[in-house]
């Protein structure tokens, strides 16, 4: 089957069910976004339960708004769809997931058939009409305040998750000799301030013991994995307690 836009452009639907809207001018490389290996590593981590605390915090915050099942939600930079699927299953929303990574969207379409999945560059433009969405989420993904504001209804909600400054502290210190990172929530609030007002900032932090294989997946699924060249460091990893953390920021559109 095919999708057609208002200007008459046709887009083929992949066998797994997603639609690729990415144009040549929307990509900086031949294969933009997360690789298949990174997607698979992150999925294994989610299957180990590493996403459950953030998932439950997301659902709890959304529940407080009493959105009905007719609500339309977009996860911008959705990856393989874990969080969007949870929101749609819990509340019955119409869900749309957008990511620039074809391997991520293909995995989402194959394993999570409820929402609808699109390959597109959310940094440039979102393929949704003005004011057509009730909720937009951005879970440790790229952020586009202007586009988020455009597609959200005036009564809509925005949820943004950024890494906590202590996230993966032990792993970073063991492999990169990094100390704690700065609080990313302040810069995020500043970036969104012209279009959005902060409602709540909620930390989601927990510790868990991870075996070497799980630690390697955690690294491979993050940007640090791409810049880590000392492979012997990975080979020598021992099981350790690791802090995983986020800050969940809730925004409402400015009128």
PDB file of C-alpha atoms in Angstrom:
ATOM      1  CA  UNK A   1       0.000   0.000   0.000  1.00  0.00           C
ATOM      2  CA  UNK A   2       0.983   3.649  -0.349  1.00  0.00           C
ATOM      3  CA  UNK A   3       0.540   6.930   1.478  1.00  0.00           C
ATOM      4  CA  UNK A   4      -0.139  10.203  -0.340  1.00  0.00           C
ATOM      5  CA  UNK A   5       0.419  13.747   0.891  1.00  0.00           C
ATOM      6  CA  UNK A   6      -1.661  16.836   0.144  1.00  0.00           C
ATOM      7  CA  UNK A   7       0.776  17.784  -2.635  1.00  0.00           C
ATOM      8  CA  UNK A   8       0.303  14.452  -4.388  1.00  0.00           C
ATOM      9  CA  UNK A   9       3.592  12.808  -3.389  1.00  0.00           C
ATOM     10  CA  UNK A  10       3.415   9.030  -3.053  1.00  0.00           C
ATOM     11  CA  UNK A  11       5.260   7.075  -0.351  1.00  0.00           C
ATOM     12  CA  UNK A  12       5.515   3.310  -0.355  1.00  0.00           C
ATOM     13  CA  UNK A  13       4.738   1.335   2.779  1.00  0.00           C
ATOM     14  CA  UNK A  14       7.360  -1.239   3.790  1.00  0.00           C
ATOM     15  CA  UNK A  15       6.407  -4.868   4.304  1.00  0.00           C
ATOM     16  CA  UNK A  16       6.748  -4.466   8.050  1.00  0.00           C
ATOM     17  CA  UNK A  17       4.193  -1.645   7.955  1.00  0.00           C
ATOM     18  CA  UNK A  18       6.120   1.618   8.309  1.00  0.00           C
ATOM     19  CA  UNK A  19       6.211   4.490   5.830  1.00  0.00           C
ATOM     20  CA  UNK A  20       9.470   6.219   4.867  1.00  0.00           C
ATOM     21  CA  UNK A  21       8.982   9.973   4.335  1.00  0.00           C
ATOM     22  CA  UNK A  22      12.685  10.816   4.388  1.00  0.00           C
ATOM     23  CA  UNK A  23      13.862  12.889   1.429  1.00  0.00           C
ATOM     24  CA  UNK A  24      17.433  13.196   0.136  1.00  0.00           C
ATOM     25  CA  UNK A  25      17.746  16.725   1.527  1.00  0.00           C
ATOM     26  CA  UNK A  26      16.630  15.497   4.972  1.00  0.00           C
ATOM     27  CA  UNK A  27      19.659  13.294   5.585  1.00  0.00           C
ATOM     28  CA  UNK A  28      23.305  14.051   6.259  1.00  0.00           C
ATOM     29  CA  UNK A  29      24.524  10.515   5.607  1.00  0.00           C
ATOM     30  CA  UNK A  30      23.456   7.492   3.606  1.00  0.00           C
ATOM     31  CA  UNK A  31      22.241   5.719   6.740  1.00  0.00           C
ATOM     32  CA  UNK A  32      21.211   8.399   9.262  1.00  0.00           C
ATOM     33  CA  UNK A  33      20.282   7.721  12.869  1.00  0.00           C
ATOM     34  CA  UNK A  34      20.889   4.650  14.975  1.00  0.00           C
ATOM     35  CA  UNK A  35      22.433   1.610  13.313  1.00  0.00           C
ATOM     36  CA  UNK A  36      20.821  -1.811  13.414  1.00  0.00           C
ATOM     37  CA  UNK A  37      23.407  -2.940  15.981  1.00  0.00           C
ATOM     38  CA  UNK A  38      22.626   0.017  18.259  1.00  0.00           C
ATOM     39  CA  UNK A  39      18.883  -0.603  17.951  1.00  0.00           C
ATOM     40  CA  UNK A  40      19.321  -4.268  18.833  1.00  0.00           C
ATOM     41  CA  UNK A  41      21.562  -3.464  21.815  1.00  0.00           C
ATOM     42  CA  UNK A  42      19.048  -0.964  23.185  1.00  0.00           C
ATOM     43  CA  UNK A  43      16.188  -3.412  22.684  1.00  0.00           C
ATOM     44  CA  UNK A  44      18.042  -6.094  24.673  1.00  0.00           C
ATOM     45  CA  UNK A  45      18.467  -3.583  27.475  1.00  0.00           C
ATOM     46  CA  UNK A  46      14.746  -2.824  27.464  1.00  0.00           C
ATOM     47  CA  UNK A  47      13.994  -6.539  27.559  1.00  0.00           C
ATOM     48  CA  UNK A  48      16.115  -6.699  30.730  1.00  0.00           C
ATOM     49  CA  UNK A  49      13.740  -4.187  32.308  1.00  0.00           C
ATOM     50  CA  UNK A  50      15.997  -1.133  32.179  1.00  0.00           C
ATOM     51  CA  UNK A  51      13.227   1.042  30.744  1.00  0.00           C
ATOM     52  CA  UNK A  52      10.543   0.157  33.280  1.00  0.00           C
ATOM     53  CA  UNK A  53      11.122   2.990  35.814  1.00  0.00           C
ATOM     54  CA  UNK A  54      10.978   5.680  33.134  1.00  0.00           C
ATOM     55  CA  UNK A  55       8.022   3.990  31.418  1.00  0.00           C
ATOM     56  CA  UNK A  56       6.050   3.989  34.677  1.00  0.00           C
ATOM     57  CA  UNK A  57       6.956   7.623  35.381  1.00  0.00           C
ATOM     58  CA  UNK A  58       5.773   8.586  31.890  1.00  0.00           C
ATOM     59  CA  UNK A  59       2.487   6.750  32.334  1.00  0.00           C
ATOM     60  CA  UNK A  60       1.926   8.251  35.781  1.00  0.00           C
ATOM     61  CA  UNK A  61       2.432  11.779  34.478  1.00  0.00           C
ATOM     62  CA  UNK A  62       0.153  11.214  31.489  1.00  0.00           C
ATOM     63  CA  UNK A  63      -2.529   9.689  33.733  1.00  0.00           C
ATOM     64  CA  UNK A  64      -2.643  12.929  35.746  1.00  0.00           C
ATOM     65  CA  UNK A  65      -3.914  14.802  32.668  1.00  0.00           C
ATOM     66  CA  UNK A  66      -6.963  12.557  32.119  1.00  0.00           C
ATOM     67  CA  UNK A  67      -6.573  12.455  28.347  1.00  0.00           C
ATOM     68  CA  UNK A  68      -9.250  10.356  26.678  1.00  0.00           C
ATOM     69  CA  UNK A  69      -8.645   7.450  24.276  1.00  0.00           C
ATOM     70  CA  UNK A  70      -9.345   9.803  21.367  1.00  0.00           C
ATOM     71  CA  UNK A  71      -6.092  11.652  22.114  1.00  0.00           C
ATOM     72  CA  UNK A  72      -3.374  11.604  19.450  1.00  0.00           C
ATOM     73  CA  UNK A  73       0.218  11.221  20.662  1.00  0.00           C
ATOM     74  CA  UNK A  74       3.533  11.564  18.841  1.00  0.00           C
ATOM     75  CA  UNK A  75       6.857  10.196  20.065  1.00  0.00           C
ATOM     76  CA  UNK A  76       9.537  12.222  18.250  1.00  0.00           C
ATOM     77  CA  UNK A  77      12.749  10.204  18.034  1.00  0.00           C
ATOM     78  CA  UNK A  78      10.843   7.097  19.092  1.00  0.00           C
ATOM     79  CA  UNK A  79      13.585   4.537  18.470  1.00  0.00           C
ATOM     80  CA  UNK A  80      12.129   1.038  18.403  1.00  0.00           C
ATOM     81  CA  UNK A  81       8.916   2.206  20.042  1.00  0.00           C
ATOM     82  CA  UNK A  82       9.044   0.873  23.605  1.00  0.00           C
ATOM     83  CA  UNK A  83       7.652   3.974  25.335  1.00  0.00           C
ATOM     84  CA  UNK A  84       5.056   4.880  22.711  1.00  0.00           C
ATOM     85  CA  UNK A  85       3.675   1.349  22.697  1.00  0.00           C
ATOM     86  CA  UNK A  86       3.316   1.483  26.488  1.00  0.00           C
ATOM     87  CA  UNK A  87       1.377   4.760  26.380  1.00  0.00           C
ATOM     88  CA  UNK A  88      -0.966   3.513  23.660  1.00  0.00           C
ATOM     89  CA  UNK A  89      -1.564   0.186  25.412  1.00  0.00           C
ATOM     90  CA  UNK A  90      -2.208   1.858  28.770  1.00  0.00           C
ATOM     91  CA  UNK A  91      -4.496   4.675  27.602  1.00  0.00           C
ATOM     92  CA  UNK A  92      -5.805   3.625  24.190  1.00  0.00           C
ATOM     93  CA  UNK A  93      -4.268   6.618  22.376  1.00  0.00           C
ATOM     94  CA  UNK A  94      -3.772   6.910  18.640  1.00  0.00           C
ATOM     95  CA  UNK A  95       0.012   6.735  18.489  1.00  0.00           C
ATOM     96  CA  UNK A  96       2.538   7.939  15.922  1.00  0.00           C
ATOM     97  CA  UNK A  97       6.260   7.270  16.133  1.00  0.00           C
ATOM     98  CA  UNK A  98       8.829   9.224  14.102  1.00  0.00           C
ATOM     99  CA  UNK A  99      12.545   8.490  13.875  1.00  0.00           C
ATOM    100  CA  UNK A 100      15.254   9.162  11.304  1.00  0.00           C
ATOM    101  CA  UNK A 101      16.666   5.632  11.731  1.00  0.00           C
ATOM    102  CA  UNK A 102      15.185   3.109   9.325  1.00  0.00           C
ATOM    103  CA  UNK A 103      16.429   0.119  11.406  1.00  0.00           C
ATOM    104  CA  UNK A 104      14.717   1.567  14.489  1.00  0.00           C
ATOM    105  CA  UNK A 105      11.400   2.176  12.746  1.00  0.00           C
ATOM    106  CA  UNK A 106      11.527  -1.210  11.017  1.00  0.00           C
ATOM    107  CA  UNK A 107      12.026  -2.883  14.423  1.00  0.00           C
ATOM    108  CA  UNK A 108       9.128  -0.874  15.847  1.00  0.00           C
ATOM    109  CA  UNK A 109       6.796  -1.839  13.007  1.00  0.00           C
ATOM    110  CA  UNK A 110       7.717  -5.523  13.225  1.00  0.00           C
ATOM    111  CA  UNK A 111       7.399  -5.839  16.990  1.00  0.00           C
ATOM    112  CA  UNK A 112       4.889  -3.174  18.023  1.00  0.00           C
ATOM    113  CA  UNK A 113       1.990  -3.136  15.522  1.00  0.00           C
ATOM    114  CA  UNK A 114      -0.376  -0.877  17.502  1.00  0.00           C
ATOM    115  CA  UNK A 115       0.987   2.625  16.734  1.00  0.00           C
ATOM    116  CA  UNK A 116       1.900   3.922  13.278  1.00  0.00           C
ATOM    117  CA  UNK A 117       5.554   4.340  12.397  1.00  0.00           C
ATOM    118  CA  UNK A 118       7.267   6.871  10.126  1.00  0.00           C
ATOM    119  CA  UNK A 119      10.850   7.434   9.018  1.00  0.00           C
ATOM    120  CA  UNK A 120      11.324  11.215   8.940  1.00  0.00           C
ATOM    121  CA  UNK A 121      13.705  13.917  10.127  1.00  0.00           C
ATOM    122  CA  UNK A 122      12.008  15.584  13.110  1.00  0.00           C
ATOM    123  CA  UNK A 123      14.827  18.121  13.244  1.00  0.00           C
ATOM    124  CA  UNK A 124      13.547  19.622   9.996  1.00  0.00           C
ATOM    125  CA  UNK A 125       9.763  19.207  10.021  1.00  0.00           C
ATOM    126  CA  UNK A 126       7.075  16.962  11.456  1.00  0.00           C
ATOM    127  CA  UNK A 127       4.524  15.522   9.007  1.00  0.00           C
ATOM    128  CA  UNK A 128       1.493  16.643  11.029  1.00  0.00           C
ATOM    129  CA  UNK A 129      -0.998  19.485  10.696  1.00  0.00           C
ATOM    130  CA  UNK A 130      -0.942  22.537  12.952  1.00  0.00           C
ATOM    131  CA  UNK A 131      -2.530  21.879  16.350  1.00  0.00           C
ATOM    132  CA  UNK A 132      -3.373  18.278  15.503  1.00  0.00           C
ATOM    133  CA  UNK A 133      -1.702  16.510  18.457  1.00  0.00           C
ATOM    134  CA  UNK A 134      -2.656  16.224  22.120  1.00  0.00           C
ATOM    135  CA  UNK A 135       0.677  14.948  23.429  1.00  0.00           C
ATOM    136  CA  UNK A 136       4.253  14.989  22.149  1.00  0.00           C
ATOM    137  CA  UNK A 137       7.031  13.031  23.843  1.00  0.00           C
ATOM    138  CA  UNK A 138      10.788  13.256  23.303  1.00  0.00           C
ATOM    139  CA  UNK A 139      12.630  10.540  25.214  1.00  0.00           C
ATOM    140  CA  UNK A 140      16.385  11.279  25.262  1.00  0.00           C
ATOM    141  CA  UNK A 141      15.982  12.313  21.635  1.00  0.00           C
ATOM    142  CA  UNK A 142      16.565  15.395  19.514  1.00  0.00           C
ATOM    143  CA  UNK A 143      14.305  18.362  20.240  1.00  0.00           C
ATOM    144  CA  UNK A 144      12.528  20.787  17.935  1.00  0.00           C
ATOM    145  CA  UNK A 145      10.637  23.335  20.091  1.00  0.00           C
ATOM    146  CA  UNK A 146       9.183  25.266  17.155  1.00  0.00           C
ATOM    147  CA  UNK A 147       7.775  22.185  15.448  1.00  0.00           C
ATOM    148  CA  UNK A 148       6.545  20.680  18.713  1.00  0.00           C
ATOM    149  CA  UNK A 149       4.632  23.887  19.419  1.00  0.00           C
ATOM    150  CA  UNK A 150       3.213  24.009  15.894  1.00  0.00           C
ATOM    151  CA  UNK A 151       1.754  20.490  15.933  1.00  0.00           C
ATOM    152  CA  UNK A 152       0.446  20.608  19.523  1.00  0.00           C
ATOM    153  CA  UNK A 153      -3.046  21.840  20.274  1.00  0.00           C
ATOM    154  CA  UNK A 154      -3.238  24.869  22.614  1.00  0.00           C
ATOM    155  CA  UNK A 155      -4.327  22.525  25.426  1.00  0.00           C
ATOM    156  CA  UNK A 156      -1.723  19.895  24.529  1.00  0.00           C
ATOM    157  CA  UNK A 157       1.133  18.530  26.606  1.00  0.00           C
ATOM    158  CA  UNK A 158       4.843  17.976  26.007  1.00  0.00           C
ATOM    159  CA  UNK A 159       6.957  15.429  27.895  1.00  0.00           C
ATOM    160  CA  UNK A 160      10.734  15.531  27.505  1.00  0.00           C
ATOM    161  CA  UNK A 161      13.132  13.068  29.137  1.00  0.00           C
ATOM    162  CA  UNK A 162      16.805  14.017  29.360  1.00  0.00           C
ATOM    163  CA  UNK A 163      19.670  12.094  30.908  1.00  0.00           C
ATOM    164  CA  UNK A 164      20.245  12.730  34.595  1.00  0.00           C
ATOM    165  CA  UNK A 165      23.700  14.029  35.478  1.00  0.00           C
ATOM    166  CA  UNK A 166      24.445  10.740  37.301  1.00  0.00           C
ATOM    167  CA  UNK A 167      23.273   8.513  34.437  1.00  0.00           C
ATOM    168  CA  UNK A 168      25.795   5.677  33.871  1.00  0.00           C
ATOM    169  CA  UNK A 169      28.231   7.430  36.200  1.00  0.00           C
ATOM    170  CA  UNK A 170      30.048   4.234  37.177  1.00  0.00           C
ATOM    171  CA  UNK A 171      30.432   3.048  33.594  1.00  0.00           C
ATOM    172  CA  UNK A 172      31.626   6.456  32.423  1.00  0.00           C
ATOM    173  CA  UNK A 173      34.221   6.640  35.166  1.00  0.00           C
ATOM    174  CA  UNK A 174      35.454   3.109  34.455  1.00  0.00           C
ATOM    175  CA  UNK A 175      35.840   3.577  30.693  1.00  0.00           C
ATOM    176  CA  UNK A 176      36.158   7.300  30.006  1.00  0.00           C
ATOM    177  CA  UNK A 177      37.398   8.717  33.304  1.00  0.00           C
ATOM    178  CA  UNK A 178      34.470  11.142  33.193  1.00  0.00           C
ATOM    179  CA  UNK A 179      32.985  12.778  36.259  1.00  0.00           C
ATOM    180  CA  UNK A 180      29.314  13.617  36.625  1.00  0.00           C
ATOM    181  CA  UNK A 181      27.836  15.555  33.740  1.00  0.00           C
ATOM    182  CA  UNK A 182      26.060  18.891  34.064  1.00  0.00           C
ATOM    183  CA  UNK A 183      22.315  19.057  34.544  1.00  0.00           C
ATOM    184  CA  UNK A 184      20.845  18.962  31.028  1.00  0.00           C
ATOM    185  CA  UNK A 185      17.385  19.945  32.222  1.00  0.00           C
ATOM    186  CA  UNK A 186      18.340  23.621  32.634  1.00  0.00           C
ATOM    187  CA  UNK A 187      19.507  23.996  29.036  1.00  0.00           C
ATOM    188  CA  UNK A 188      16.434  22.094  27.832  1.00  0.00           C
ATOM    189  CA  UNK A 189      14.067  24.378  29.741  1.00  0.00           C
ATOM    190  CA  UNK A 190      15.882  27.406  28.295  1.00  0.00           C
ATOM    191  CA  UNK A 191      15.634  26.041  24.748  1.00  0.00           C
ATOM    192  CA  UNK A 192      11.893  25.474  25.107  1.00  0.00           C
ATOM    193  CA  UNK A 193      11.137  28.683  27.044  1.00  0.00           C
ATOM    194  CA  UNK A 194       9.996  30.806  24.058  1.00  0.00           C
ATOM    195  CA  UNK A 195       7.256  28.305  23.162  1.00  0.00           C
ATOM    196  CA  UNK A 196       6.632  26.309  26.350  1.00  0.00           C
ATOM    197  CA  UNK A 197       6.249  26.804  30.071  1.00  0.00           C
ATOM    198  CA  UNK A 198       7.697  24.215  32.446  1.00  0.00           C
ATOM    199  CA  UNK A 199       5.075  22.515  34.628  1.00  0.00           C
ATOM    200  CA  UNK A 200       7.134  19.922  36.477  1.00  0.00           C
ATOM    201  CA  UNK A 201      10.632  18.447  36.598  1.00  0.00           C
ATOM    202  CA  UNK A 202      10.725  14.941  38.055  1.00  0.00           C
ATOM    203  CA  UNK A 203      13.902  12.846  38.568  1.00  0.00           C
ATOM    204  CA  UNK A 204      13.763   9.134  37.743  1.00  0.00           C
ATOM    205  CA  UNK A 205      16.925   7.543  39.153  1.00  0.00           C
ATOM    206  CA  UNK A 206      17.666   3.934  40.094  1.00  0.00           C
ATOM    207  CA  UNK A 207      20.605   1.572  40.511  1.00  0.00           C
ATOM    208  CA  UNK A 208      20.915  -1.927  39.129  1.00  0.00           C
ATOM    209  CA  UNK A 209      23.603  -4.577  38.862  1.00  0.00           C
ATOM    210  CA  UNK A 210      24.557  -5.370  35.281  1.00  0.00           C
ATOM    211  CA  UNK A 211      26.621  -8.237  33.951  1.00  0.00           C
ATOM    212  CA  UNK A 212      29.356  -7.544  31.340  1.00  0.00           C
ATOM    213  CA  UNK A 213      27.084  -8.404  28.389  1.00  0.00           C
ATOM    214  CA  UNK A 214      24.434  -5.981  29.638  1.00  0.00           C
ATOM    215  CA  UNK A 215      27.070  -3.284  30.161  1.00  0.00           C
ATOM    216  CA  UNK A 216      28.307  -3.724  26.599  1.00  0.00           C
ATOM    217  CA  UNK A 217      24.739  -3.392  25.309  1.00  0.00           C
ATOM    218  CA  UNK A 218      24.199  -0.286  27.407  1.00  0.00           C
ATOM    219  CA  UNK A 219      27.287   1.287  25.869  1.00  0.00           C
ATOM    220  CA  UNK A 220      26.526   0.121  22.322  1.00  0.00           C
ATOM    221  CA  UNK A 221      23.056   1.635  22.541  1.00  0.00           C
ATOM    222  CA  UNK A 222      24.403   5.081  23.474  1.00  0.00           C
ATOM    223  CA  UNK A 223      26.419   7.748  21.679  1.00  0.00           C
ATOM    224  CA  UNK A 224      29.441   6.858  23.818  1.00  0.00           C
ATOM    225  CA  UNK A 225      29.695   3.495  22.112  1.00  0.00           C
ATOM    226  CA  UNK A 226      30.473   5.200  18.811  1.00  0.00           C
ATOM    227  CA  UNK A 227      33.451   7.103  20.172  1.00  0.00           C
ATOM    228  CA  UNK A 228      34.936   4.347  22.320  1.00  0.00           C
ATOM    229  CA  UNK A 229      37.897   2.906  20.418  1.00  0.00           C
ATOM    230  CA  UNK A 230      39.748   1.006  23.164  1.00  0.00           C
ATOM    231  CA  UNK A 231      38.044  -2.332  22.658  1.00  0.00           C
ATOM    232  CA  UNK A 232      40.184  -3.971  25.321  1.00  0.00           C
ATOM    233  CA  UNK A 233      38.350  -1.812  27.858  1.00  0.00           C
ATOM    234  CA  UNK A 234      35.076  -3.448  26.875  1.00  0.00           C
ATOM    235  CA  UNK A 235      36.612  -6.903  26.970  1.00  0.00           C
ATOM    236  CA  UNK A 236      37.777  -6.327  30.533  1.00  0.00           C
ATOM    237  CA  UNK A 237      34.449  -5.124  31.908  1.00  0.00           C
ATOM    238  CA  UNK A 238      33.322  -6.706  35.158  1.00  0.00           C
ATOM    239  CA  UNK A 239      29.780  -6.820  36.538  1.00  0.00           C
ATOM    240  CA  UNK A 240      28.992  -3.634  38.442  1.00  0.00           C
ATOM    241  CA  UNK A 241      26.251  -1.574  40.036  1.00  0.00           C
ATOM    242  CA  UNK A 242      25.244   1.170  37.627  1.00  0.00           C
ATOM    243  CA  UNK A 243      23.133   4.262  38.165  1.00  0.00           C
ATOM    244  CA  UNK A 244      20.562   4.911  35.458  1.00  0.00           C
ATOM    245  CA  UNK A 245      18.745   8.203  35.573  1.00  0.00           C
ATOM    246  CA  UNK A 246      16.567  10.718  33.759  1.00  0.00           C
ATOM    247  CA  UNK A 247      14.822  13.990  34.393  1.00  0.00           C
ATOM    248  CA  UNK A 248      11.242  13.998  33.143  1.00  0.00           C
ATOM    249  CA  UNK A 249      10.184  17.510  32.148  1.00  0.00           C
ATOM    250  CA  UNK A 250       6.519  18.387  31.627  1.00  0.00           C
ATOM    251  CA  UNK A 251       5.643  21.451  29.542  1.00  0.00           C
ATOM    252  CA  UNK A 252       2.499  23.232  28.421  1.00  0.00           C
ATOM    253  CA  UNK A 253       2.363  25.439  25.321  1.00  0.00           C
ATOM    254  CA  UNK A 254       2.514  29.189  25.781  1.00  0.00           C
ATOM    255  CA  UNK A 255      -0.484  30.970  24.319  1.00  0.00           C
TER     256      UNK A 255
END
